[in-house]
Coordinates of C-alpha atoms in Angstrom, one line a residue:
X1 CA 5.2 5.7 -34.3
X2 CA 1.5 5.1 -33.8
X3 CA 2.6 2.3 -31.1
X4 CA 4.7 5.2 -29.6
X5 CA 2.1 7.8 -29.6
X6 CA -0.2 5.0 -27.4
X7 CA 2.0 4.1 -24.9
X8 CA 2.5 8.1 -24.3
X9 CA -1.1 8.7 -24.4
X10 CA -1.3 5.3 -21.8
X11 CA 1.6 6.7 -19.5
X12 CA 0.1 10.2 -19.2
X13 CA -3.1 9.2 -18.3
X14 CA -2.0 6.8 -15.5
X15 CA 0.0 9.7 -14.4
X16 CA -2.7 11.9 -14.1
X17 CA -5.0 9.9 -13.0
X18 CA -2.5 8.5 -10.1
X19 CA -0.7 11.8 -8.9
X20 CA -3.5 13.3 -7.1
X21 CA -4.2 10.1 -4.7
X22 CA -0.2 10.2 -4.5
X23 CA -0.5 13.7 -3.3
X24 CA -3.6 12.6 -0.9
X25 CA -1.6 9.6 0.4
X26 CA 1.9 11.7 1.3
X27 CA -0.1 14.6 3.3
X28 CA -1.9 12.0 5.3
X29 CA 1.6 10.7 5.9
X30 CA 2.6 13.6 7.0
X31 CA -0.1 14.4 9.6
X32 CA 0.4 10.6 10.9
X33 CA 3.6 11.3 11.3
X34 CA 3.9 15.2 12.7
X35 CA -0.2 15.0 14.6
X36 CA -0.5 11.4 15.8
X37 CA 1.5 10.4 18.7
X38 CA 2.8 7.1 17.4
X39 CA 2.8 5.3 21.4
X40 CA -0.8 6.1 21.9
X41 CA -1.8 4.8 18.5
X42 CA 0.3 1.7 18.6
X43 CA -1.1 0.9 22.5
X44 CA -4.4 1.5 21.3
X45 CA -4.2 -1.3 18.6
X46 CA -5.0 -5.0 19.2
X47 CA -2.3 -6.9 20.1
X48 CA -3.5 -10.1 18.5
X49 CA -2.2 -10.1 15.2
X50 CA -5.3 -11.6 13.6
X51 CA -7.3 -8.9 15.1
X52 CA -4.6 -6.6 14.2
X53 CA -4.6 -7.4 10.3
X54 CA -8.4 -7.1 10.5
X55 CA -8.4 -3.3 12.4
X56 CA -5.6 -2.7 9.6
X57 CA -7.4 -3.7 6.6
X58 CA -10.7 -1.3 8.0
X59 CA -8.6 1.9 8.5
X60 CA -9.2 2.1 4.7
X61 CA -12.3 3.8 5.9
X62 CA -10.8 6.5 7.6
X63 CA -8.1 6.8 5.0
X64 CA -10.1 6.6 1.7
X65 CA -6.8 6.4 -0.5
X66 CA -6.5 4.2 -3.8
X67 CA -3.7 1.9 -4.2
X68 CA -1.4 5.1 -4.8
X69 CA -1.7 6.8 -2.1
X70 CA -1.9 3.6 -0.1
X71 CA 1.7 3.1 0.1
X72 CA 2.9 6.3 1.7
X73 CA 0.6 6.1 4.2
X74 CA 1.6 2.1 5.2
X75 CA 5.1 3.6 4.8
X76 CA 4.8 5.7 7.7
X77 CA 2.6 3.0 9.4
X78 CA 5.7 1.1 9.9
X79 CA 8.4 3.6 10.0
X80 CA 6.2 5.0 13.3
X81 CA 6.4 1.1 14.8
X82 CA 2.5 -0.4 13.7
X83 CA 2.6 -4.1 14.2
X84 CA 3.3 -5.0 10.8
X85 CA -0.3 -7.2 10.1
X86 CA -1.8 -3.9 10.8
X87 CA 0.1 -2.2 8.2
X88 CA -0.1 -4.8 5.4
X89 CA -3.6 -5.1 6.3
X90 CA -4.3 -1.3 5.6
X91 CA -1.8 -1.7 2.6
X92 CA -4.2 -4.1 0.8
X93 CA -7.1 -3.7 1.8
X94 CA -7.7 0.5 1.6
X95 CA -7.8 0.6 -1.9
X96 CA -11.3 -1.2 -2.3
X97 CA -12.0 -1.3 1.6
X98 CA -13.0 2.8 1.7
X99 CA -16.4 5.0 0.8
X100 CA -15.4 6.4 -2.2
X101 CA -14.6 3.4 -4.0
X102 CA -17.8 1.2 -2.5
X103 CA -20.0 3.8 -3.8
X104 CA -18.4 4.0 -7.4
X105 CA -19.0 0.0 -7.0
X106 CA -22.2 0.6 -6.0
X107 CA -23.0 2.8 -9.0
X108 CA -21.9 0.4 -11.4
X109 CA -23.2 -2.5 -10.0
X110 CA -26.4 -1.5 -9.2
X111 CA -28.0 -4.1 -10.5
X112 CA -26.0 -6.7 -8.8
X113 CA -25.6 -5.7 -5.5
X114 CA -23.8 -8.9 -4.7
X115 CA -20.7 -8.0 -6.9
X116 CA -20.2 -4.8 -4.0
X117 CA -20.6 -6.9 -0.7
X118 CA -18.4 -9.7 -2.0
X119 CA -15.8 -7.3 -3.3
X120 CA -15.5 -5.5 0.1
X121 CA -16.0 -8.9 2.1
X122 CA -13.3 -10.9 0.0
X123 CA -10.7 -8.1 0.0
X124 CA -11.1 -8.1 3.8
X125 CA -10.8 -11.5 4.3
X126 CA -7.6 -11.9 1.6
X127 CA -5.8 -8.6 3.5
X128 CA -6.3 -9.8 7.2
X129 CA -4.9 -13.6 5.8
X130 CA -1.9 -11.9 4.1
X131 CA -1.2 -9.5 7.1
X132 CA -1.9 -12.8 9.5
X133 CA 0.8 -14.4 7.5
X134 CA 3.3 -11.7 7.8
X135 CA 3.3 -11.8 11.3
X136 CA 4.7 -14.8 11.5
X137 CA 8.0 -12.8 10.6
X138 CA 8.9 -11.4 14.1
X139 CA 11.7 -9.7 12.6
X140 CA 11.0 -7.5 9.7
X141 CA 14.1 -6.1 8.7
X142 CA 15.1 -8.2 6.4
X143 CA 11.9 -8.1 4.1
X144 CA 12.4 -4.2 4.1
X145 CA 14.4 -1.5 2.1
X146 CA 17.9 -0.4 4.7
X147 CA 16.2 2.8 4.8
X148 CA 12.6 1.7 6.0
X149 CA 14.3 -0.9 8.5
X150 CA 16.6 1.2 10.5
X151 CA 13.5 3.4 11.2
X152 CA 11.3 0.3 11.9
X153 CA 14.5 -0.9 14.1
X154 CA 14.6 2.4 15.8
X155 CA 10.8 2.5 16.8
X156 CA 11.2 -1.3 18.4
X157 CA 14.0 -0.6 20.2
X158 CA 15.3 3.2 20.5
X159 CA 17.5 3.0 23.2
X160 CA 19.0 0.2 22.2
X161 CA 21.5 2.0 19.6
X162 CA 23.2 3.8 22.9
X163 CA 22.6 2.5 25.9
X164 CA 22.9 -1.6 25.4
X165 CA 26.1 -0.6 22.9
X166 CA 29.5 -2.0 24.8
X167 CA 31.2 0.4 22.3
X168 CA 31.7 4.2 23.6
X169 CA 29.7 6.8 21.1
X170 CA 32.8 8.2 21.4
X171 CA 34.5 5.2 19.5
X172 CA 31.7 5.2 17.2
X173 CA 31.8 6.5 13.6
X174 CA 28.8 9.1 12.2
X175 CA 27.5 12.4 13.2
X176 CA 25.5 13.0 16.9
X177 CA 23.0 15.5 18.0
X178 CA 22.7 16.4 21.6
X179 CA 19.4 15.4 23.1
X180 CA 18.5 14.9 26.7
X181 CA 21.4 15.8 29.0
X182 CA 23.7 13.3 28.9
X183 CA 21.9 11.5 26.3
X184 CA 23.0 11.6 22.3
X185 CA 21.0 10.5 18.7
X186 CA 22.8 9.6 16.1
X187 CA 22.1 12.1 13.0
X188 CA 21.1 9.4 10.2
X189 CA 18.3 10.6 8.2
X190 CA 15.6 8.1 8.7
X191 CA 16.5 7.5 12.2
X192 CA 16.4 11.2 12.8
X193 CA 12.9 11.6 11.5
X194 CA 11.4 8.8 13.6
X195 CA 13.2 11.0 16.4
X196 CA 11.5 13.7 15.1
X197 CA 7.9 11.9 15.0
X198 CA 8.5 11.3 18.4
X199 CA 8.7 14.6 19.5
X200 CA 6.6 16.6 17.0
X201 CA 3.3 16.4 19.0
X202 CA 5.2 18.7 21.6
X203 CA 6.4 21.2 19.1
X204 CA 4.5 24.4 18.4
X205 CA 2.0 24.7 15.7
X206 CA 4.1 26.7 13.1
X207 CA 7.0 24.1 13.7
X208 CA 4.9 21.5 12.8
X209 CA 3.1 23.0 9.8
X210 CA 6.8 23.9 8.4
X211 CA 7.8 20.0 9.0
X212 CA 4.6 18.7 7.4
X213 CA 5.4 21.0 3.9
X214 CA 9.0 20.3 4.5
X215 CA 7.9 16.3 4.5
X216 CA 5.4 16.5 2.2
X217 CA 8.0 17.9 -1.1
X218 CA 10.1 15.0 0.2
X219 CA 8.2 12.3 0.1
X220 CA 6.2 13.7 -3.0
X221 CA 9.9 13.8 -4.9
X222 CA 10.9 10.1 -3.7
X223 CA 7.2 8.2 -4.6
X224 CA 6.6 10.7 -7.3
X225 CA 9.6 9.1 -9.6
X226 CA 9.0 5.5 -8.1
X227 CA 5.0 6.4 -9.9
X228 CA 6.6 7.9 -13.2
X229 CA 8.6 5.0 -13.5
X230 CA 6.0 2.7 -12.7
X231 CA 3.3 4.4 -14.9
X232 CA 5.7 3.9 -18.1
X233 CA 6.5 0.3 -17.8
X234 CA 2.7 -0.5 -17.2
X235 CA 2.1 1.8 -20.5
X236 CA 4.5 -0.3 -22.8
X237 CA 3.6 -3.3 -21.5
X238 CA -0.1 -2.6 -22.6
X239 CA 1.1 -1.4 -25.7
X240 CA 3.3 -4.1 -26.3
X241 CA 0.6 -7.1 -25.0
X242 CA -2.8 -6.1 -26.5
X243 CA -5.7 -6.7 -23.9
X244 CA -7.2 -9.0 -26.8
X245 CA -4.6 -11.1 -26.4
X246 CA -5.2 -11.4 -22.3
X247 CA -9.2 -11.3 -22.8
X248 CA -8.8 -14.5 -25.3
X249 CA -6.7 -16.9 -23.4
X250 CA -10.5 -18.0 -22.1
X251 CA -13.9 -17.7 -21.1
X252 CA -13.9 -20.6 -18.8
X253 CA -14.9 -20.7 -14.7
X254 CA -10.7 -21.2 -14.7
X255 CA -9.1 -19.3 -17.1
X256 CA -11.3 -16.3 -17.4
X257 CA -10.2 -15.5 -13.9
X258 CA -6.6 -16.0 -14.4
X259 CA -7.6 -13.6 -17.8
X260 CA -9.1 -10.9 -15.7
X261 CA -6.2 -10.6 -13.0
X262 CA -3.9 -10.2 -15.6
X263 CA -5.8 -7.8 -17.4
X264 CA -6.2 -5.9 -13.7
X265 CA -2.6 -5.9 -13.3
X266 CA -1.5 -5.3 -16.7
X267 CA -4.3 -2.0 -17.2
X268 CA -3.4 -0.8 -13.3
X269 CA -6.5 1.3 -13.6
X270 CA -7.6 3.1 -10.4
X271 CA -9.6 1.5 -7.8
X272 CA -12.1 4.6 -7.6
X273 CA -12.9 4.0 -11.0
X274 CA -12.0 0.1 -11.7
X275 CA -15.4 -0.8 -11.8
X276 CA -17.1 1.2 -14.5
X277 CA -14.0 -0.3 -16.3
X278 CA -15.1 -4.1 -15.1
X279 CA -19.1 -3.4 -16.0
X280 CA -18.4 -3.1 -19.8
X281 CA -17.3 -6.9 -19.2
X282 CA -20.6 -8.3 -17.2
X283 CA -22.3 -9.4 -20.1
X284 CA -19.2 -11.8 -21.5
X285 CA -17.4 -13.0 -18.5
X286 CA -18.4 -14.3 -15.1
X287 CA -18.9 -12.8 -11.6
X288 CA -16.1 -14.8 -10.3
X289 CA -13.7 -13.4 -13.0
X290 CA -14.9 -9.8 -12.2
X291 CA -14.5 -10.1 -9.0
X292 CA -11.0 -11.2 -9.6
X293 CA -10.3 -8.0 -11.2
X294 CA -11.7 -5.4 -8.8
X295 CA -10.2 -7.5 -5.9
X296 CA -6.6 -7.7 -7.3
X297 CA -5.8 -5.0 -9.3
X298 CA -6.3 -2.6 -6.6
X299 CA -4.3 -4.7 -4.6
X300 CA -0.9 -5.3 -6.7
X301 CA -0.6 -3.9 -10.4
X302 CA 2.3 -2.5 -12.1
X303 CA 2.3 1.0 -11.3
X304 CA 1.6 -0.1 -7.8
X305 CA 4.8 -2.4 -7.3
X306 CA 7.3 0.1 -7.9
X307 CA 5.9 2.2 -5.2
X308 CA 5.9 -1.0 -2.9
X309 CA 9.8 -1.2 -3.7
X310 CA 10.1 2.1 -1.9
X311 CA 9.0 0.0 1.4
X312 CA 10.1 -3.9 0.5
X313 CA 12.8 -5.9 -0.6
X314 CA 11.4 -7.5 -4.2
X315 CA 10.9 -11.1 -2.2
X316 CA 8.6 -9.8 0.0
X317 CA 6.9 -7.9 -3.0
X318 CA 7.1 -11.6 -4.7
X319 CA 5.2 -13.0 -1.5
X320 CA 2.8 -10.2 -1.0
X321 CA 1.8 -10.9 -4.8
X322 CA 1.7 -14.7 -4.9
X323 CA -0.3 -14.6 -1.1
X324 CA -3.0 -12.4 -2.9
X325 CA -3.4 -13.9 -6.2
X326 CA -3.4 -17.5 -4.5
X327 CA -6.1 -16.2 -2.7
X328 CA -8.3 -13.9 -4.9
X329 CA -7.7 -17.2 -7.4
X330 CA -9.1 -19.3 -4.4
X331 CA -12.2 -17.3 -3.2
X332 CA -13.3 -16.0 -6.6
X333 CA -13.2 -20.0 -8.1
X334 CA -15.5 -21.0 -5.5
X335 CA -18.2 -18.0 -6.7
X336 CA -17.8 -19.4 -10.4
X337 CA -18.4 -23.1 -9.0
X338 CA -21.2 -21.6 -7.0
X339 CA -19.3 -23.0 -3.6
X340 CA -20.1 -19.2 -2.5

């Protein structure tokens, strides 16, 4: 019963904690997607997907969101056509990469100031490698949900659907909303809300202010029970696997890094506040190691996943995890063996 009474405790405080950077996340979704005109955004970014994975992974400092509200906002990032480095770049790297959490870094590791460069420096250089690496995949749609990639497929190519179609949208099956004359959309739901991004920058004020609330309680319901679910397994699992038992698998320059990424993902604390967390560590394990945690965790954790499945199929979640902890494993070995 005690056991039972923890892992309710756990799960209501990740909730709380979580929910209002949830919140954060789905209204600045909703402003990129009803405000921003999505053409001149996407001409404005580098074409070079390098230098696109790198601009990506430092929007995290106009969009200071934790690695909650992260997701809805790289959601929308590719549902409005952003080269997808750019958007797994800002998907990694905003959690750590954004003032809020540099100064709660900074206040905690006052007294090692190195701890705060390397943390911004290393989740900058692991996000722009991942995103570098997913551009390699010129077609996306397989490594995203059905809903996610007929939007993406929509913003690549939106007259495709009609005009390149040898088959009348006569002979076609589904419902059709009038548009330009002579011109029809098909009424699917994502495809008619990219349609809708499209256009809202034309619309009138109180138009758009009713489709950013109307948006808003939609997306909030959809990620809101991806988060509860999320928030619960992460609380049994810490219930049922004791941090002891992660903390003593080792103290070494090897294993206490592979200790303190599990513990990051395992705990899936909050990157504004991960750090005050990591200082009561300093005096036992190594910088490497605690660099391993306040790079990673923000980047995947359990609660974090299950909002990611909203956006990917699980092997691209399986590749975005394996990239990151290869190379947070990598970087943050070289700082214990004083490579660094």
């Amino acid at each position: 019963m005690t056991q039972l009474n923890n892992a309710f405790t756990l799960f209501l405080s990740l909730l709380v904690e979580a929910m209002p950077f949830l919140l954060l996340g789905v209204l600045l979704s909703s402003v990129l997607l009803l405000f921003i005109d999505e053409q001149k955004l996407i001409a404005r970014l580098p074409k070079n997907p390098l230098l696109g994975a790198l601009v990506g992974s430092m929007v995290g400092f106009l969009f200071p969101v934790c690695e909650c509200g992260n997701v809805p906002v790289a959601r929308r990032l590719l549902m409005q056509g952003v080269p997808t480095p750019v958007a797994i770049g800002f998907l990694l790297a905003a959690p750590t990469v954004n003032p809020i959490v540099i100064w709660a870094t900074w206040t905690a590791f006052r007294d090692q100031p190195e701890i705060v460069v390397l943390r911004i420096a290393l989740s900058l250089t692991i996000a722009t490698i991942v995103g570098w690496v997913f551009s390699v995949q010129k077609d996306l749609k397989p490594l995203l949900q059905p809903a996610i990639a007929k939007s993406w497929e929509y913003n690549f190519s939106p007259k495709q659907d009609l005009k390149t179609s040898t088959q009348s949208p006569l002979l076609q099956s589904g419902t059709f909303l009038l548009n330009q004359p002579g011109q029809m959309v098909r009424m699917d739901a994502t495809v008619l809300q990219a349609s809708l991004a499209a256009t809202a920058p034309t619309k009138p004020l109180s138009d758009r202010l009713r489709l950013l609330v109307d948006n808003t309680i939609q997306e909030l319901r959809e990620l809101g029970a991806v988060l509860v679910f999320g928030s619960a397994i992460a609380a049994f699992i810490q219930v049922a696997v004791p941090r002891e038992v992660i903390l003593n698998l080792g103290y070494g320059p090897v294993t206490s890094i592979i200790a303190m990424m599990i513990l990051a993902a395992v705990v899936s604390i909050c990157s504004t506040v991960d750090s005050f967390f990591a200082l009561s560590f300093s005096s036992t394990f190594t910088s490497g190691s605690l660099l391993a945690f306040l790079i990673f965790g923000p980047m995947i954790d359990l609660k974090a996943i299950g909002l990611m499945l909203s956006i990917f199929k699980a092997k691209a979640v399986i590749y975005l995890f394996a990239l990151a902890a290869q190379l947070t494993f990598l970087f943050t070995l070289f700082i214990n063996l004083q490579i660094i």
